[in-house]
mmCIF file of C-alpha atoms in Angstrom:
data_model
loop_
_atom_site.group_PDB
_atom_site.id
_atom_site.type_symbol
_atom_site.label_atom_id
_atom_site.label_comp_id
_atom_site.label_asym_id
_atom_site.label_seq_id
_atom_site.Cartn_x
_atom_site.Cartn_y
_atom_site.Cartn_z
ATOM 1 C CA MET U 1 7.871 9.673 -11.712
ATOM 2 C CA ALA U 2 5.228 7.117 -11.859
ATOM 3 C CA GLU U 3 0.993 7.220 -9.896
ATOM 4 C CA ILE U 4 0.665 3.893 -8.447
ATOM 5 C CA LEU U 5 -2.721 2.868 -6.086
ATOM 6 C CA LEU U 6 -1.791 -0.041 -3.332
ATOM 7 C CA LEU U 7 -4.523 -1.811 -2.852
ATOM 8 C CA HIS U 8 -3.562 -4.204 0.207
ATOM 9 C CA HIS U 9 -3.557 -8.496 1.683
ATOM 10 C CA ALA U 10 -6.338 -9.069 3.744
ATOM 11 C CA GLN U 11 -4.322 -8.795 7.355
ATOM 12 C CA GLY U 12 -5.918 -4.396 6.241
ATOM 13 C CA LEU U 13 -3.643 -2.078 5.391
ATOM 14 C CA THR U 14 -1.218 -2.521 7.687
ATOM 15 C CA THR U 15 1.451 -0.486 9.101
ATOM 16 C CA GLY U 16 4.265 -2.859 7.282
ATOM 17 C CA LEU U 17 2.378 -1.506 4.009
ATOM 18 C CA THR U 18 2.701 1.994 4.949
ATOM 19 C CA ALA U 19 5.901 1.453 4.866
ATOM 20 C CA PHE U 20 6.000 0.032 1.366
ATOM 21 C CA ALA U 21 4.635 2.702 0.635
ATOM 22 C CA ASP U 22 6.571 5.610 2.389
ATOM 23 C CA ARG U 23 9.938 4.131 0.554
ATOM 24 C CA LEU U 24 8.057 3.547 -2.994
ATOM 25 C CA ARG U 25 7.845 7.971 -2.003
ATOM 26 C CA GLU U 26 10.409 7.832 -1.560
ATOM 27 C CA ALA U 27 11.856 7.728 -4.430
ATOM 28 C CA GLY U 28 9.864 10.250 -5.732
ATOM 29 C CA HIS U 29 6.444 7.945 -6.872
ATOM 30 C CA THR U 30 2.981 8.763 -5.763
ATOM 31 C CA VAL U 31 1.451 6.110 -3.398
ATOM 32 C CA HIS U 32 -2.219 6.169 -2.710
ATOM 33 C CA THR U 33 -3.708 3.201 -0.303
ATOM 34 C CA PRO U 34 -7.002 3.415 -0.222
ATOM 35 C CA ASP U 35 -8.262 1.470 2.916
ATOM 36 C CA VAL U 36 -11.059 -1.099 1.719
ATOM 37 C CA TYR U 37 -11.115 -2.681 5.048
ATOM 38 C CA ASP U 38 -12.334 1.098 6.738
ATOM 39 C CA GLY U 39 -9.814 0.662 8.917
ATOM 40 C CA GLN U 40 -9.605 -2.387 10.560
ATOM 41 C CA THR U 41 -6.476 -4.628 10.640
ATOM 42 C CA PHE U 42 -6.292 -7.374 11.639
ATOM 43 C CA ALA U 43 -2.922 -10.053 13.516
ATOM 44 C CA SER U 44 -3.873 -12.582 11.399
ATOM 45 C CA LEU U 45 -4.180 -13.967 8.110
ATOM 46 C CA GLU U 46 -7.743 -15.976 9.068
ATOM 47 C CA ASP U 47 -8.749 -13.681 10.809
ATOM 48 C CA GLY U 48 -9.104 -11.201 7.883
ATOM 49 C CA ILE U 49 -9.860 -13.641 5.604
ATOM 50 C CA ALA U 50 -13.021 -14.229 8.227
ATOM 51 C CA TYR U 51 -13.614 -10.646 8.505
ATOM 52 C CA ALA U 52 -12.772 -10.544 4.157
ATOM 53 C CA LYS U 53 -15.852 -13.850 3.547
ATOM 54 C CA GLN U 54 -17.877 -11.217 6.489
ATOM 55 C CA VAL U 55 -17.541 -7.916 4.345
ATOM 56 C CA GLY U 56 -17.826 -10.906 0.099
ATOM 57 C CA PHE U 57 -15.399 -10.497 -1.191
ATOM 58 C CA GLY U 58 -16.755 -9.196 -4.570
ATOM 59 C CA GLU U 59 -17.793 -5.729 -2.404
ATOM 60 C CA LEU U 60 -14.515 -6.254 -1.006
ATOM 61 C CA VAL U 61 -12.845 -6.077 -5.143
ATOM 62 C CA GLU U 62 -15.371 -3.588 -6.757
ATOM 63 C CA ARG U 63 -14.210 -1.253 -2.643
ATOM 64 C CA GLY U 64 -10.082 -1.671 -4.572
ATOM 65 C CA THR U 65 -11.959 -0.719 -8.248
ATOM 66 C CA ARG U 66 -13.833 2.982 -6.537
ATOM 67 C CA ALA U 67 -11.418 3.470 -5.550
ATOM 68 C CA ALA U 68 -9.644 4.249 -8.684
ATOM 69 C CA ASP U 69 -12.008 6.069 -9.066
ATOM 70 C CA GLY U 70 -11.131 10.330 -9.244
ATOM 71 C CA LEU U 71 -8.155 9.066 -9.508
ATOM 72 C CA PRO U 72 -6.463 10.131 -12.814
ATOM 73 C CA GLY U 73 -5.812 7.866 -15.624
ATOM 74 C CA GLY U 74 -1.920 7.002 -16.286
ATOM 75 C CA LEU U 75 -1.592 4.325 -13.045
ATOM 76 C CA VAL U 76 -0.008 1.958 -11.870
ATOM 77 C CA TYR U 77 -1.733 -1.269 -10.802
ATOM 78 C CA ALA U 78 -0.838 -2.731 -7.173
ATOM 79 C CA GLY U 79 -2.196 -5.938 -5.233
ATOM 80 C CA PHE U 80 -0.841 -7.056 -1.752
ATOM 81 C CA SER U 81 -3.048 -10.608 -2.430
ATOM 82 C CA LEU U 82 -6.704 -10.164 -1.875
ATOM 83 C CA GLY U 83 -5.640 -6.678 -2.738
ATOM 84 C CA VAL U 84 -4.288 -8.374 -6.326
ATOM 85 C CA MET U 85 -7.875 -9.269 -7.221
ATOM 86 C CA ALA U 86 -8.751 -5.082 -7.584
ATOM 87 C CA ALA U 87 -5.475 -4.531 -8.856
ATOM 88 C CA GLN U 88 -5.601 -7.282 -11.525
ATOM 89 C CA ARG U 89 -9.367 -5.874 -12.865
ATOM 90 C CA LEU U 90 -7.805 -2.568 -13.293
ATOM 91 C CA ALA U 91 -4.812 -3.079 -15.121
ATOM 92 C CA GLN U 92 -6.913 -4.634 -17.244
ATOM 93 C CA THR U 93 -9.983 -2.870 -17.509
ATOM 94 C CA ARG U 94 -9.026 0.552 -17.692
ATOM 95 C CA PRO U 95 -8.122 2.829 -20.126
ATOM 96 C CA GLY U 96 -4.168 3.758 -19.199
ATOM 97 C CA ALA U 97 -3.082 1.224 -17.196
ATOM 98 C CA ARG U 98 0.672 0.720 -16.989
ATOM 99 C CA GLY U 99 1.556 -0.775 -15.150
ATOM 100 C CA ALA U 100 0.219 -3.987 -12.524
ATOM 101 C CA LEU U 101 2.043 -6.100 -10.152
ATOM 102 C CA LEU U 102 0.852 -8.688 -7.997
ATOM 103 C CA PHE U 103 1.674 -9.616 -5.205
ATOM 104 C CA GLU U 104 1.295 -13.123 -3.869
ATOM 105 C CA ALA U 105 -1.465 -13.959 -5.545
ATOM 106 C CA ALA U 106 -2.526 -13.985 -9.144
ATOM 107 C CA VAL U 107 -5.628 -14.484 -11.907
ATOM 108 C CA PRO U 108 -6.945 -15.847 -14.511
ATOM 109 C CA ALA U 109 -6.502 -13.663 -17.607
ATOM 110 C CA THR U 110 -10.063 -13.995 -18.881
ATOM 111 C CA GLU U 111 -11.529 -13.608 -15.527
ATOM 112 C CA PHE U 112 -11.648 -9.562 -16.252
ATOM 113 C CA SER U 113 -10.987 -9.778 -20.219
ATOM 114 C CA ASP U 114 -9.540 -12.093 -23.203
ATOM 115 C CA THR U 115 -6.261 -11.470 -22.632
ATOM 116 C CA TRP U 116 -3.630 -9.166 -20.633
ATOM 117 C CA PRO U 117 -3.531 -5.787 -22.256
ATOM 118 C CA ASP U 118 -0.581 -5.946 -25.144
ATOM 119 C CA ASP U 119 0.523 -2.645 -23.420
ATOM 120 C CA VAL U 120 0.670 -2.952 -19.775
ATOM 121 C CA PRO U 121 2.998 -4.509 -17.873
ATOM 122 C CA LEU U 122 3.348 -6.745 -15.634
ATOM 123 C CA GLN U 123 5.486 -7.509 -13.543
ATOM 124 C CA VAL U 124 4.833 -10.813 -10.303
ATOM 125 C CA HIS U 125 6.276 -12.183 -6.732
ATOM 126 C CA GLY U 126 6.246 -14.288 -4.058
ATOM 127 C CA MET U 127 8.270 -16.758 -2.649
ATOM 128 C CA ASP U 128 8.122 -20.632 -4.588
ATOM 129 C CA ALA U 129 6.576 -23.068 -1.489
ATOM 130 C CA ASP U 130 4.053 -20.249 -0.259
ATOM 131 C CA PRO U 131 1.141 -22.440 0.786
ATOM 132 C CA GLU U 132 -1.587 -19.307 -0.739
ATOM 133 C CA PHE U 133 0.402 -18.651 -3.625
ATOM 134 C CA ALA U 134 3.119 -21.391 -5.344
ATOM 135 C CA THR U 135 1.142 -24.031 -3.946
ATOM 136 C CA SER U 136 -2.256 -22.748 -4.358
ATOM 137 C CA GLY U 137 -2.637 -22.278 -7.848
ATOM 138 C CA ASP U 138 -1.754 -19.299 -8.488
ATOM 139 C CA LEU U 139 2.004 -19.173 -9.546
ATOM 140 C CA GLU U 140 0.940 -21.475 -12.500
ATOM 141 C CA VAL U 141 -1.346 -18.619 -12.806
ATOM 142 C CA ALA U 142 1.050 -15.902 -13.059
ATOM 143 C CA LYS U 143 2.980 -18.140 -15.090
ATOM 144 C CA GLU U 144 0.606 -17.740 -17.041
ATOM 145 C CA LEU U 145 0.187 -14.148 -17.594
ATOM 146 C CA VAL U 146 3.444 -14.259 -17.599
ATOM 147 C CA ALA U 147 3.761 -15.052 -21.124
ATOM 148 C CA GLU U 148 0.374 -14.137 -22.838
ATOM 149 C CA ALA U 149 2.111 -10.271 -21.263
ATOM 150 C CA ARG U 150 3.708 -8.909 -23.652
ATOM 151 C CA THR U 151 6.851 -7.078 -21.350
ATOM 152 C CA ALA U 152 6.310 -9.820 -17.797
ATOM 153 C CA GLU U 153 8.195 -10.897 -15.043
ATOM 154 C CA LEU U 154 7.933 -13.138 -12.386
ATOM 155 C CA PHE U 155 9.869 -12.948 -9.989
ATOM 156 C CA THR U 156 10.109 -16.391 -6.744
ATOM 157 C CA TYR U 157 11.675 -15.668 -3.571
ATOM 158 C CA PRO U 158 12.917 -19.893 -1.737
ATOM 159 C CA GLY U 159 10.532 -19.339 1.345
ATOM 160 C CA ASP U 160 7.338 -20.357 2.261
ATOM 161 C CA GLN U 161 6.505 -16.898 3.852
ATOM 162 C CA HIS U 162 2.829 -15.393 2.706
ATOM 163 C CA LEU U 163 2.676 -11.213 2.710
ATOM 164 C CA PHE U 164 6.981 -11.810 3.553
ATOM 165 C CA ALA U 165 7.216 -7.794 2.402
ATOM 166 C CA ASP U 166 4.885 -6.568 5.119
ATOM 167 C CA SER U 167 7.518 -5.751 7.723
ATOM 168 C CA SER U 168 4.379 -5.372 10.344
ATOM 169 C CA LEU U 169 4.056 -9.058 10.486
ATOM 170 C CA SER U 170 6.006 -11.461 11.838
ATOM 171 C CA SER U 171 6.260 -13.322 8.170
ATOM 172 C CA TYR U 172 8.259 -10.252 7.267
ATOM 173 C CA ASP U 173 11.956 -11.812 5.200
ATOM 174 C CA ALA U 174 13.833 -8.258 5.066
ATOM 175 C CA GLY U 175 15.730 -9.428 2.453
ATOM 176 C CA ALA U 176 13.406 -10.596 0.350
ATOM 177 C CA ALA U 177 11.225 -8.833 0.704
ATOM 178 C CA ASP U 178 14.183 -5.461 -0.552
ATOM 179 C CA LEU U 179 15.186 -7.070 -3.480
ATOM 180 C CA LEU U 180 11.568 -7.556 -3.890
ATOM 181 C CA THR U 181 11.443 -3.584 -3.851
ATOM 182 C CA GLU U 182 14.506 -3.172 -5.766
ATOM 183 C CA ARG U 183 12.978 -5.263 -8.370
ATOM 184 C CA VAL U 184 9.525 -3.053 -7.829
ATOM 185 C CA LEU U 185 11.741 0.643 -8.162
ATOM 186 C CA ALA U 186 13.105 -0.554 -10.985
ATOM 187 C CA PHE U 187 10.194 -1.783 -12.642
ATOM 188 C CA LEU U 188 8.203 1.849 -11.815
ATOM 189 C CA ALA U 189 11.982 3.596 -13.844
ATOM 190 C CA LYS U 190 10.380 1.783 -16.313
ATOM 191 C CA VAL U 191 6.850 2.937 -16.949
#
């Protein structure tokens, strides 16, 4: 079974993300869900982004990165949207990473190191018409990461919703979220 550090999106550590983590736990995995927003959640993506700007994106990445302090090596790093930056940074730079799960965002590998590490499997998920993922440039970055990584998969889902796997949000798409979870569990079974 895998041990996972799961970092939340701009709306905070919502009940929907906690439910996602619980589904992974039910499959036997250990999941850490740090709250880099100190308990705050936001009803809209815009409000969450405004808060992230107030705190500072760099500070939030640092908080997410520090969340790994005290945890063992050999983690799978996962992040939803805003949480991808810290998750990807850890996957690329913290020794012993077992894998990376990037949901609805991707950052060029050169942001954190020269290339994607050969020994870190990668899986990226997002909707094919999500303006925050598909048309913002993240989908192209995801394709580049997948091409560069030795073991990698990119999954796109039909639709235009951002944060579609968070059951507590109006953007939730049950069918796509179930398929995403099935693919994540298959990934975790292999790492």
